[in-house]
Amino acid sequence: MTLFDRAYALFEEQQRARGIDLEQVKAKLKALKVETPSWGYGDSGTRFKVFQQAGVPRNPFEKFEDAAQVHKLTGICPSVAIHIPWDKVDDYAQLKKHAADLGVSIGAVNPNLFQEDEYIFGSVTNSNPAVRRKATEHLLECVEIAKTVGSDVLSLWFADGSNYPGQVDIRKRKAWMYEALSEMYQAMTPQMRMLIEYKFFEPAFYHTDLADWGMAFNMANKLGPQAEVLVDTGHHAQGTNVEHIVAYLLDEKKLGGFHFNSRKYADDDMIVGSHNPYELFLIFYQILDAAADEDSGVRKTAENIAYMIDQSHNIEPKIPAMIRSVLNVQTQYAKALLINRDQVREAQERQDVLDAENAVREAYEIDVTPLLLAVREEMGVPADPMKAYKESGYADSILPRGKGGASW
Ligand code: PSV
Ligand code: MN
């Protein structure tokens, strides 16, 4: 028996004693899929400076090549989100084929309505009807792109808002937002989902048209069953209980997806799980709880969540940063799978605060290394994807791309 086999046997015995079926846990871990963002592979920075790294992809095709490395080494990142026009190409069918040749596919299509001068006072909520029309046409263009590349997820985030009291008519803009989104909604195929993201500030500093989950939820409800809310973990004020929002939206069958990242102060876009891993664990706890709900609608919602990463790696090399992010998500998911929810419920029924809290926290404190090693071995991916990336030579192989690649 190798050291690894002994460690796993002990782990299995410990978990069996806790009432956990490891075969089920492993099956769920193998089924986890995390989408990576094309823009996470390009140059990025802050409003102070965009740093250029050597080897950064020069076009969307090269971004897919980098994303394919992340999938190859982790086994759980088979799709890549695109942002239009950052990833604009002449032939989307060709991009789709390129992705497939690399063993990945095109995931969520993200319209981009915040990079053009005309959008200085907003896009779909601009008081100028010509700008609103242009913005809506772009949303419709993205539905067409999604059809071409075979994607059924459209992720929407709007920078629209204002900086000063009195600057805009907030209620009119609310109506314009609905108008544009319902036109887009009508254009979608029955398989497509519109995921509506919210953010409380930045780049607008006084009001943002879709500022919080309540506004996104209301919009999704008004639009219909194919519209759902996207929770970007960085888009909340300090101290917000994100897992509560997650539980609420799941219960309403309106949680469509996540943009994972970590934050300290605001929308910092840092590696998910690096600053607040317990929050990530507690989010998964709520999702797994909903996935076992007696209401089949809630269960289905939990099963259909699109897990996506939305980060920019400004000071760290991008491909290993993405691998690290995916591993962090996988680790917290694994820990959440080890919560004995019957034990939690039983303590809740007894109104035993400490037992209930302990039943959740004790799973977080378990070292899941033996479990993850076993899963990776069964999936045929490296036991240590970070090390495997370092040793692969891929980082050197892309250096001839030079500096000054695509930036977000
Ligand atoms: C906005 O901060 C956001 O979270 C949206 O999802 C954008 O699409 C993405 O970041 C762009 O980096
Ligand atoms: Mn986001």
Short mmCIF file of C-alpha atoms and ligand atoms in Angstrom, two decimals:
data_model
loop_
_atom_site.label_atom_id
_atom_site.label_comp_id
_atom_site.label_asym_id
_atom_site.label_seq_id
_atom_site.Cartn_x
_atom_site.Cartn_y
_atom_site.Cartn_z
CA MET A 1 0.00 0.00 0.00
CA THR A 2 1.46 3.38 -0.98
CA LEU A 3 1.46 6.33 1.39
CA PHE A 4 -1.27 7.88 -0.74
CA ASP A 5 -3.46 4.73 -0.52
CA ARG A 6 -3.01 4.68 3.26
CA ALA A 7 -3.97 8.36 3.55
CA TYR A 8 -7.05 7.82 1.41
CA ALA A 9 -8.10 4.68 3.34
CA LEU A 10 -7.88 6.61 6.60
CA PHE A 11 -9.79 9.54 5.11
CA GLU A 12 -12.53 7.21 3.88
CA GLU A 13 -12.81 5.57 7.28
CA GLN A 14 -13.07 8.95 9.02
CA GLN A 15 -15.74 10.16 6.62
CA ARG A 16 -17.72 6.94 6.89
CA ALA A 17 -17.74 7.43 10.65
CA ARG A 18 -19.16 10.91 10.03
CA GLY A 19 -21.92 9.44 7.85
CA ILE A 20 -20.48 10.63 4.52
CA ASP A 21 -20.69 8.49 1.37
CA LEU A 22 -17.40 9.22 -0.40
CA GLU A 23 -18.42 7.59 -3.68
CA GLN A 24 -21.23 10.13 -4.00
CA VAL A 25 -18.89 12.95 -3.04
CA LYS A 26 -16.38 11.89 -5.69
CA ALA A 27 -19.08 11.66 -8.37
CA LYS A 28 -20.16 15.22 -7.55
CA LEU A 29 -16.59 16.50 -7.62
CA LYS A 30 -16.05 14.94 -11.04
CA ALA A 31 -19.23 16.57 -12.32
CA LEU A 32 -18.23 20.10 -11.19
CA LYS A 33 -17.59 22.45 -14.13
CA VAL A 34 -16.02 25.88 -13.79
CA GLU A 35 -15.95 28.21 -16.79
CA THR A 36 -12.93 30.45 -17.21
CA PRO A 37 -13.13 33.94 -18.79
CA SER A 38 -11.25 34.82 -21.98
CA TRP A 39 -10.45 38.22 -20.46
CA GLY A 40 -8.67 36.59 -17.53
CA TYR A 41 -5.86 35.58 -19.91
CA GLY A 42 -5.26 39.05 -21.36
CA ASP A 43 -3.36 42.01 -19.99
CA SER A 44 -5.17 43.85 -17.23
CA GLY A 45 -4.58 46.38 -14.53
CA THR A 46 -6.21 49.16 -12.62
CA ARG A 47 -7.17 52.67 -13.62
CA PHE A 48 -3.60 53.57 -12.71
CA LYS A 49 -1.78 51.16 -14.99
CA VAL A 50 -2.33 48.19 -17.25
CA PHE A 51 0.80 46.04 -16.99
CA GLN A 52 1.97 44.13 -20.01
CA GLN A 53 3.15 40.58 -19.45
CA ALA A 54 5.25 38.65 -21.94
CA GLY A 55 3.42 35.77 -23.62
CA VAL A 56 -0.07 37.17 -23.20
CA PRO A 57 -2.47 36.07 -26.00
CA ARG A 58 -2.62 38.44 -28.94
CA ASN A 59 -6.11 37.45 -30.06
CA PRO A 60 -9.14 35.37 -29.01
CA PHE A 61 -7.69 32.24 -30.64
CA GLU A 62 -4.62 32.38 -28.40
CA LYS A 63 -6.80 33.05 -25.34
CA PHE A 64 -8.51 29.73 -26.05
CA GLU A 65 -5.13 28.03 -26.29
CA ASP A 66 -4.28 29.22 -22.79
CA ALA A 67 -7.71 28.31 -21.44
CA ALA A 68 -7.28 24.81 -22.90
CA GLN A 69 -4.17 24.38 -20.75
CA VAL A 70 -6.23 25.11 -17.64
CA HIS A 71 -8.76 22.49 -18.67
CA LYS A 72 -6.09 19.95 -19.57
CA LEU A 73 -4.51 20.19 -16.12
CA THR A 74 -7.65 20.48 -13.97
CA GLY A 75 -10.18 18.52 -16.02
CA ILE A 76 -13.03 20.75 -14.92
CA CYS A 77 -12.87 23.83 -17.16
CA PRO A 78 -14.28 22.71 -20.50
CA SER A 79 -15.78 26.07 -21.49
CA VAL A 80 -14.57 29.63 -21.88
CA ALA A 81 -16.68 32.79 -21.60
CA ILE A 82 -16.25 35.42 -24.30
CA HIS A 83 -16.72 39.20 -24.14
CA ILE A 84 -17.83 41.04 -27.29
CA PRO A 85 -16.16 43.13 -28.75
CA TRP A 86 -13.04 42.14 -26.78
CA ASP A 87 -13.29 38.76 -28.51
CA LYS A 88 -14.70 39.99 -31.79
CA VAL A 89 -13.62 37.82 -34.74
CA ASP A 90 -14.67 37.79 -38.38
CA ASP A 91 -15.79 34.20 -38.25
CA TYR A 92 -17.32 32.88 -35.01
CA ALA A 93 -17.80 29.41 -36.50
CA GLN A 94 -14.02 29.30 -36.94
CA LEU A 95 -13.51 30.30 -33.29
CA LYS A 96 -15.95 27.58 -32.26
CA LYS A 97 -14.01 25.01 -34.30
CA HIS A 98 -10.69 26.22 -32.89
CA ALA A 99 -12.07 25.78 -29.36
CA ALA A 100 -13.35 22.28 -30.15
CA ASP A 101 -9.98 21.28 -31.65
CA LEU A 102 -8.42 22.33 -28.33
CA GLY A 103 -10.91 20.25 -26.35
CA VAL A 104 -12.93 23.18 -25.00
CA SER A 105 -16.06 25.06 -26.04
CA ILE A 106 -17.40 28.60 -26.04
CA GLY A 107 -19.43 29.32 -22.93
CA ALA A 108 -21.28 32.45 -21.87
CA VAL A 109 -21.44 35.30 -24.35
CA ASN A 110 -20.95 38.65 -22.58
CA PRO A 111 -22.05 41.79 -24.41
CA ASN A 112 -19.79 44.74 -23.68
CA LEU A 113 -21.49 48.12 -23.44
CA PHE A 114 -18.89 50.09 -21.55
CA GLN A 115 -15.94 50.69 -23.82
CA GLU A 116 -17.17 53.17 -26.37
CA ASP A 117 -17.25 56.96 -26.11
CA GLU A 118 -20.96 57.03 -26.96
CA TYR A 119 -21.65 55.19 -23.69
CA ILE A 120 -20.26 57.96 -21.49
CA PHE A 121 -23.77 58.63 -20.12
CA GLY A 122 -24.97 55.06 -20.34
CA SER A 123 -25.84 52.43 -22.94
CA VAL A 124 -29.31 50.88 -22.78
CA THR A 125 -30.34 53.55 -20.27
CA ASN A 126 -28.85 56.53 -22.13
CA SER A 127 -31.38 59.36 -22.54
CA ASN A 128 -30.37 59.58 -26.22
CA PRO A 129 -32.57 57.13 -28.15
CA ALA A 130 -29.92 56.62 -30.85
CA VAL A 131 -27.41 55.39 -28.24
CA ARG A 132 -30.04 53.14 -26.68
CA ARG A 133 -30.73 51.69 -30.13
CA LYS A 134 -27.06 51.04 -30.78
CA ALA A 135 -26.74 49.31 -27.39
CA THR A 136 -29.82 47.17 -27.97
CA GLU A 137 -28.54 46.19 -31.41
CA HIS A 138 -25.35 44.98 -29.73
CA LEU A 139 -27.40 42.84 -27.33
CA LEU A 140 -29.19 41.33 -30.33
CA GLU A 141 -25.85 40.79 -32.10
CA CYS A 142 -24.71 38.80 -29.05
CA VAL A 143 -27.79 36.57 -29.25
CA GLU A 144 -26.84 35.83 -32.86
CA ILE A 145 -23.22 35.11 -31.86
CA ALA A 146 -24.48 32.76 -29.14
CA LYS A 147 -26.55 30.92 -31.76
CA THR A 148 -23.52 30.59 -34.06
CA VAL A 149 -21.15 29.31 -31.39
CA GLY A 150 -23.77 27.04 -29.79
CA SER A 151 -23.84 28.82 -26.44
CA ASP A 152 -27.01 29.04 -24.39
CA VAL A 153 -25.86 31.53 -21.76
CA LEU A 154 -25.87 35.31 -22.18
CA SER A 155 -24.30 37.14 -19.24
CA LEU A 156 -25.26 40.78 -18.91
CA TRP A 157 -23.55 43.45 -16.90
CA PHE A 158 -24.16 47.15 -17.39
CA ALA A 159 -21.88 49.97 -16.32
CA ASP A 160 -24.87 52.31 -16.67
CA GLY A 161 -25.43 54.75 -13.84
CA SER A 162 -24.76 58.32 -12.78
CA ASN A 163 -22.28 60.25 -10.67
CA TYR A 164 -24.38 63.07 -9.23
CA PRO A 165 -27.79 63.57 -7.70
CA GLY A 166 -30.13 65.00 -10.31
CA GLN A 167 -27.88 63.98 -13.20
CA VAL A 168 -30.40 61.52 -14.64
CA ASP A 169 -34.00 60.40 -14.38
CA ILE A 170 -33.61 57.14 -12.46
CA ARG A 171 -37.14 55.90 -13.11
CA LYS A 172 -36.98 56.53 -16.85
CA ARG A 173 -33.73 54.61 -17.00
CA LYS A 174 -35.38 51.71 -15.18
CA ALA A 175 -38.00 51.59 -17.96
CA TRP A 176 -35.34 51.81 -20.70
CA MET A 177 -33.38 48.96 -19.14
CA TYR A 178 -36.50 46.80 -19.20
CA GLU A 179 -37.28 47.82 -22.77
CA ALA A 180 -33.84 46.77 -24.04
CA LEU A 181 -33.72 43.53 -22.08
CA SER A 182 -37.19 42.47 -23.16
CA GLU A 183 -36.24 43.01 -26.82
CA MET A 184 -33.20 40.80 -26.25
CA TYR A 185 -35.27 38.25 -24.35
CA GLN A 186 -37.68 37.93 -27.29
CA ALA A 187 -34.75 37.22 -29.62
CA MET A 188 -33.40 34.32 -27.53
CA THR A 189 -34.01 30.68 -28.45
CA PRO A 190 -35.98 28.61 -25.90
CA GLN A 191 -32.73 26.96 -24.74
CA MET A 192 -31.01 30.24 -23.92
CA ARG A 193 -30.72 31.82 -20.51
CA MET A 194 -30.16 35.48 -19.78
CA LEU A 195 -28.10 35.94 -16.62
CA ILE A 196 -28.45 39.42 -15.16
CA GLU A 197 -25.54 40.68 -13.10
CA TYR A 198 -25.66 43.54 -10.62
CA LYS A 199 -23.04 45.75 -9.01
CA PHE A 200 -23.55 48.50 -6.48
CA PHE A 201 -21.00 50.97 -7.83
CA GLU A 202 -18.14 51.53 -10.26
CA PRO A 203 -17.75 53.01 -12.78
CA ALA A 204 -20.80 55.04 -11.69
CA PHE A 205 -20.42 56.41 -8.18
CA TYR A 206 -23.84 57.82 -7.30
CA HIS A 207 -26.33 55.32 -8.69
CA THR A 208 -26.05 52.20 -10.82
CA ASP A 209 -29.10 51.12 -12.79
CA LEU A 210 -28.87 47.48 -11.67
CA ALA A 211 -27.27 48.01 -8.29
CA ASP A 212 -28.15 44.93 -6.29
CA TRP A 213 -29.62 41.44 -6.38
CA GLY A 214 -33.12 42.78 -5.69
CA MET A 215 -33.09 44.91 -8.83
CA ALA A 216 -31.66 42.09 -10.94
CA PHE A 217 -34.22 39.68 -9.43
CA ASN A 218 -37.11 42.01 -10.15
CA MET A 219 -35.93 42.46 -13.73
CA ALA A 220 -35.52 38.70 -14.21
CA ASN A 221 -39.01 38.09 -12.81
CA LYS A 222 -40.55 40.63 -15.14
CA LEU A 223 -38.76 39.20 -18.16
CA GLY A 224 -39.72 35.57 -17.65
CA PRO A 225 -38.41 32.10 -16.84
CA GLN A 226 -35.36 32.32 -19.13
CA ALA A 227 -33.98 35.28 -17.17
CA GLU A 228 -32.08 34.65 -13.95
CA VAL A 229 -29.71 36.46 -11.61
CA LEU A 230 -25.93 36.23 -11.80
CA VAL A 231 -24.09 36.71 -8.51
CA ASP A 232 -20.60 38.16 -8.88
CA THR A 233 -19.08 37.57 -5.46
CA GLY A 234 -17.16 40.86 -5.59
CA HIS A 235 -20.20 43.03 -6.23
CA HIS A 236 -21.41 43.58 -2.68
CA ALA A 237 -20.87 46.12 0.03
CA GLN A 238 -18.61 45.22 2.94
CA GLY A 239 -20.18 42.75 5.29
CA THR A 240 -22.98 41.63 2.93
CA ASN A 241 -24.11 38.09 3.61
CA VAL A 242 -23.65 36.71 0.08
CA GLU A 243 -24.68 33.16 1.00
CA HIS A 244 -28.00 34.50 2.25
CA ILE A 245 -28.61 36.10 -1.16
CA VAL A 246 -27.67 32.78 -2.76
CA ALA A 247 -30.14 30.85 -0.58
CA TYR A 248 -32.89 33.38 -1.25
CA LEU A 249 -32.42 33.31 -5.03
CA LEU A 250 -32.25 29.52 -5.06
CA ASP A 251 -35.50 29.33 -3.17
CA GLU A 252 -37.07 31.68 -5.72
CA LYS A 253 -35.63 29.50 -8.54
CA LYS A 254 -33.86 32.52 -9.94
CA LEU A 255 -30.19 31.89 -9.31
CA GLY A 256 -28.60 31.39 -12.73
CA GLY A 257 -24.87 31.67 -12.21
CA PHE A 258 -21.81 33.00 -10.47
CA HIS A 259 -18.86 35.15 -11.28
CA PHE A 260 -16.33 33.94 -8.75
CA ASN A 261 -13.51 36.12 -7.50
CA SER A 262 -12.20 37.38 -4.16
CA ARG A 263 -12.46 40.82 -2.69
CA LYS A 264 -11.06 42.75 0.23
CA TYR A 265 -12.45 46.23 -0.27
CA ALA A 266 -14.62 46.40 -3.39
CA ASP A 267 -14.71 44.75 -6.81
CA ASP A 268 -11.07 43.73 -6.46
CA ASP A 269 -11.24 40.76 -8.88
CA MET A 270 -8.63 38.73 -7.03
CA ILE A 271 -8.17 34.96 -7.00
CA VAL A 272 -11.32 33.31 -5.71
CA GLY A 273 -10.86 31.74 -2.31
CA SER A 274 -7.69 33.70 -1.58
CA HIS A 275 -9.23 36.23 0.81
CA ASN A 276 -12.47 34.75 2.08
CA PRO A 277 -12.50 30.99 1.50
CA TYR A 278 -15.08 30.46 4.25
CA GLU A 279 -17.59 32.58 2.32
CA LEU A 280 -17.08 30.42 -0.74
CA PHE A 281 -17.56 27.28 1.35
CA LEU A 282 -20.78 28.69 2.83
CA ILE A 283 -22.07 29.56 -0.64
CA PHE A 284 -21.58 25.93 -1.66
CA TYR A 285 -23.26 24.80 1.54
CA GLN A 286 -26.40 26.71 0.53
CA ILE A 287 -26.25 25.34 -3.00
CA LEU A 288 -25.86 21.74 -1.85
CA ASP A 289 -28.66 22.21 0.64
CA ALA A 290 -30.93 23.46 -2.17
CA ALA A 291 -29.78 20.61 -4.43
CA ALA A 292 -31.32 18.20 -1.91
CA ASP A 293 -34.55 20.19 -1.46
CA GLU A 294 -37.90 18.42 -1.72
CA ASP A 295 -39.03 21.07 -4.26
CA SER A 296 -37.83 19.79 -7.64
CA GLY A 297 -37.73 23.36 -9.02
CA VAL A 298 -35.25 24.41 -6.36
CA ARG A 299 -33.22 21.26 -6.99
CA LYS A 300 -33.12 21.90 -10.72
CA THR A 301 -32.06 25.51 -10.19
CA ALA A 302 -29.19 24.39 -7.98
CA GLU A 303 -28.10 21.82 -10.58
CA ASN A 304 -28.20 24.32 -13.46
CA ILE A 305 -25.99 26.98 -11.93
CA ALA A 306 -23.33 28.28 -14.33
CA TYR A 307 -20.10 28.56 -12.33
CA MET A 308 -17.82 31.09 -13.94
CA ILE A 309 -14.66 32.86 -12.88
CA ASP A 310 -14.44 36.62 -13.44
CA GLN A 311 -11.01 37.88 -12.49
CA SER A 312 -8.15 39.95 -13.77
CA HIS A 313 -4.66 38.93 -12.80
CA ASN A 314 -2.71 42.14 -12.75
CA ILE A 315 0.50 41.22 -10.98
CA GLU A 316 0.55 37.43 -11.19
CA PRO A 317 1.11 35.19 -14.25
CA LYS A 318 -2.29 34.54 -15.71
CA ILE A 319 -2.49 30.84 -16.55
CA PRO A 320 -1.28 29.51 -13.17
CA ALA A 321 -3.46 32.15 -11.47
CA MET A 322 -6.44 30.67 -13.26
CA ILE A 323 -5.42 27.14 -12.29
CA ARG A 324 -5.06 28.27 -8.66
CA SER A 325 -8.55 29.82 -8.83
CA VAL A 326 -10.14 26.67 -10.18
CA LEU A 327 -8.41 24.54 -7.53
CA ASN A 328 -9.65 26.90 -4.81
CA VAL A 329 -13.23 26.52 -6.04
CA GLN A 330 -12.83 22.74 -6.20
CA THR A 331 -11.39 22.63 -2.67
CA GLN A 332 -14.24 24.60 -1.08
CA TYR A 333 -16.81 22.58 -3.02
CA ALA A 334 -15.18 19.38 -1.73
CA LYS A 335 -15.34 20.65 1.85
CA ALA A 336 -18.98 21.66 1.50
CA LEU A 337 -19.76 18.15 0.21
CA LEU A 338 -18.48 16.82 3.53
CA ILE A 339 -21.08 18.67 5.59
CA ASN A 340 -23.42 16.19 7.23
CA ARG A 341 -26.62 18.11 6.53
CA ASP A 342 -28.77 15.66 8.53
CA GLN A 343 -26.66 16.49 11.53
CA VAL A 344 -27.09 20.21 10.89
CA ARG A 345 -30.87 19.84 10.55
CA GLU A 346 -31.13 17.74 13.66
CA ALA A 347 -29.24 20.40 15.66
CA GLN A 348 -31.44 23.11 14.12
CA GLU A 349 -34.55 21.24 15.23
CA ARG A 350 -33.19 21.06 18.77
CA GLN A 351 -32.35 24.78 18.47
CA ASP A 352 -28.83 23.90 19.51
CA VAL A 353 -26.89 26.86 18.17
CA LEU A 354 -23.41 25.52 18.90
CA ASP A 355 -24.05 22.01 17.56
CA ALA A 356 -25.54 23.43 14.36
CA GLU A 357 -22.67 25.83 13.79
CA ASN A 358 -20.18 23.09 14.57
CA ALA A 359 -21.75 20.65 12.12
CA VAL A 360 -21.13 23.14 9.33
CA ARG A 361 -17.70 24.40 10.40
CA GLU A 362 -16.19 20.99 11.11
CA ALA A 363 -16.43 20.12 7.40
CA TYR A 364 -14.52 23.29 6.53
CA GLU A 365 -11.73 22.24 8.84
CA ILE A 366 -11.19 18.87 7.15
CA ASP A 367 -8.06 18.50 5.02
CA VAL A 368 -9.48 17.33 1.69
CA THR A 369 -6.10 16.65 0.04
CA PRO A 370 -6.50 12.83 -0.01
CA LEU A 371 -9.96 13.19 -1.54
CA LEU A 372 -8.82 15.60 -4.26
CA LEU A 373 -5.81 13.45 -5.10
CA ALA A 374 -8.06 10.42 -5.49
CA VAL A 375 -10.50 12.33 -7.69
CA ARG A 376 -7.71 13.70 -9.90
CA GLU A 377 -6.21 10.26 -10.28
CA GLU A 378 -9.58 8.84 -11.32
CA MET A 379 -10.07 11.72 -13.77
CA GLY A 380 -6.64 11.20 -15.28
CA VAL A 381 -5.37 14.71 -14.50
CA PRO A 382 -2.17 15.59 -12.62
CA ALA A 383 -2.27 15.25 -8.84
CA ASP A 384 -0.76 18.73 -8.54
CA PRO A 385 -1.94 20.85 -11.49
CA MET A 386 0.12 23.89 -10.38
CA LYS A 387 3.32 21.86 -10.37
CA ALA A 388 2.38 20.13 -13.62
CA TYR A 389 1.91 23.54 -15.26
CA LYS A 390 5.32 24.72 -14.06
CA GLU A 391 6.95 21.58 -15.40
CA SER A 392 5.04 21.57 -18.70
CA GLY A 393 7.15 24.27 -20.34
CA TYR A 394 3.99 25.96 -21.67
CA ALA A 395 4.89 29.30 -20.06
CA ASP A 396 8.15 29.38 -22.02
CA SER A 397 6.52 28.18 -25.20
CA ILE A 398 4.27 31.25 -25.37
CA LEU A 399 7.04 33.80 -24.76
CA PRO A 400 7.59 34.33 -28.52
CA ARG A 401 4.16 36.04 -28.51
CA GLY A 402 6.06 38.90 -26.92
CA LYS A 403 4.59 41.75 -24.90
CA GLY A 404 1.59 43.90 -25.72
CA GLY A 405 -1.02 41.21 -26.21
CA ALA A 406 -4.76 41.61 -25.89
CA SER A 407 -5.96 43.61 -22.94
CA TRP A 408 -9.40 43.59 -21.47
C1 PSV B 1 -17.94 44.13 -13.97
O1 PSV B 1 -17.16 44.53 -12.90
C2 PSV B 1 -17.76 42.66 -14.28
O2 PSV B 1 -17.89 41.90 -13.12
C3 PSV B 1 -18.70 42.18 -15.35
O3 PSV B 1 -18.99 40.83 -15.20
C4 PSV B 1 -17.91 42.39 -16.58
O4 PSV B 1 -18.38 41.67 -17.68
C5 PSV B 1 -16.54 41.98 -16.13
O5 PSV B 1 -16.46 42.44 -14.79
C6 PSV B 1 -15.49 42.58 -16.97
O6 PSV B 1 -14.22 42.43 -16.45
MN MN B 2 -18.64 39.89 -13.15
#
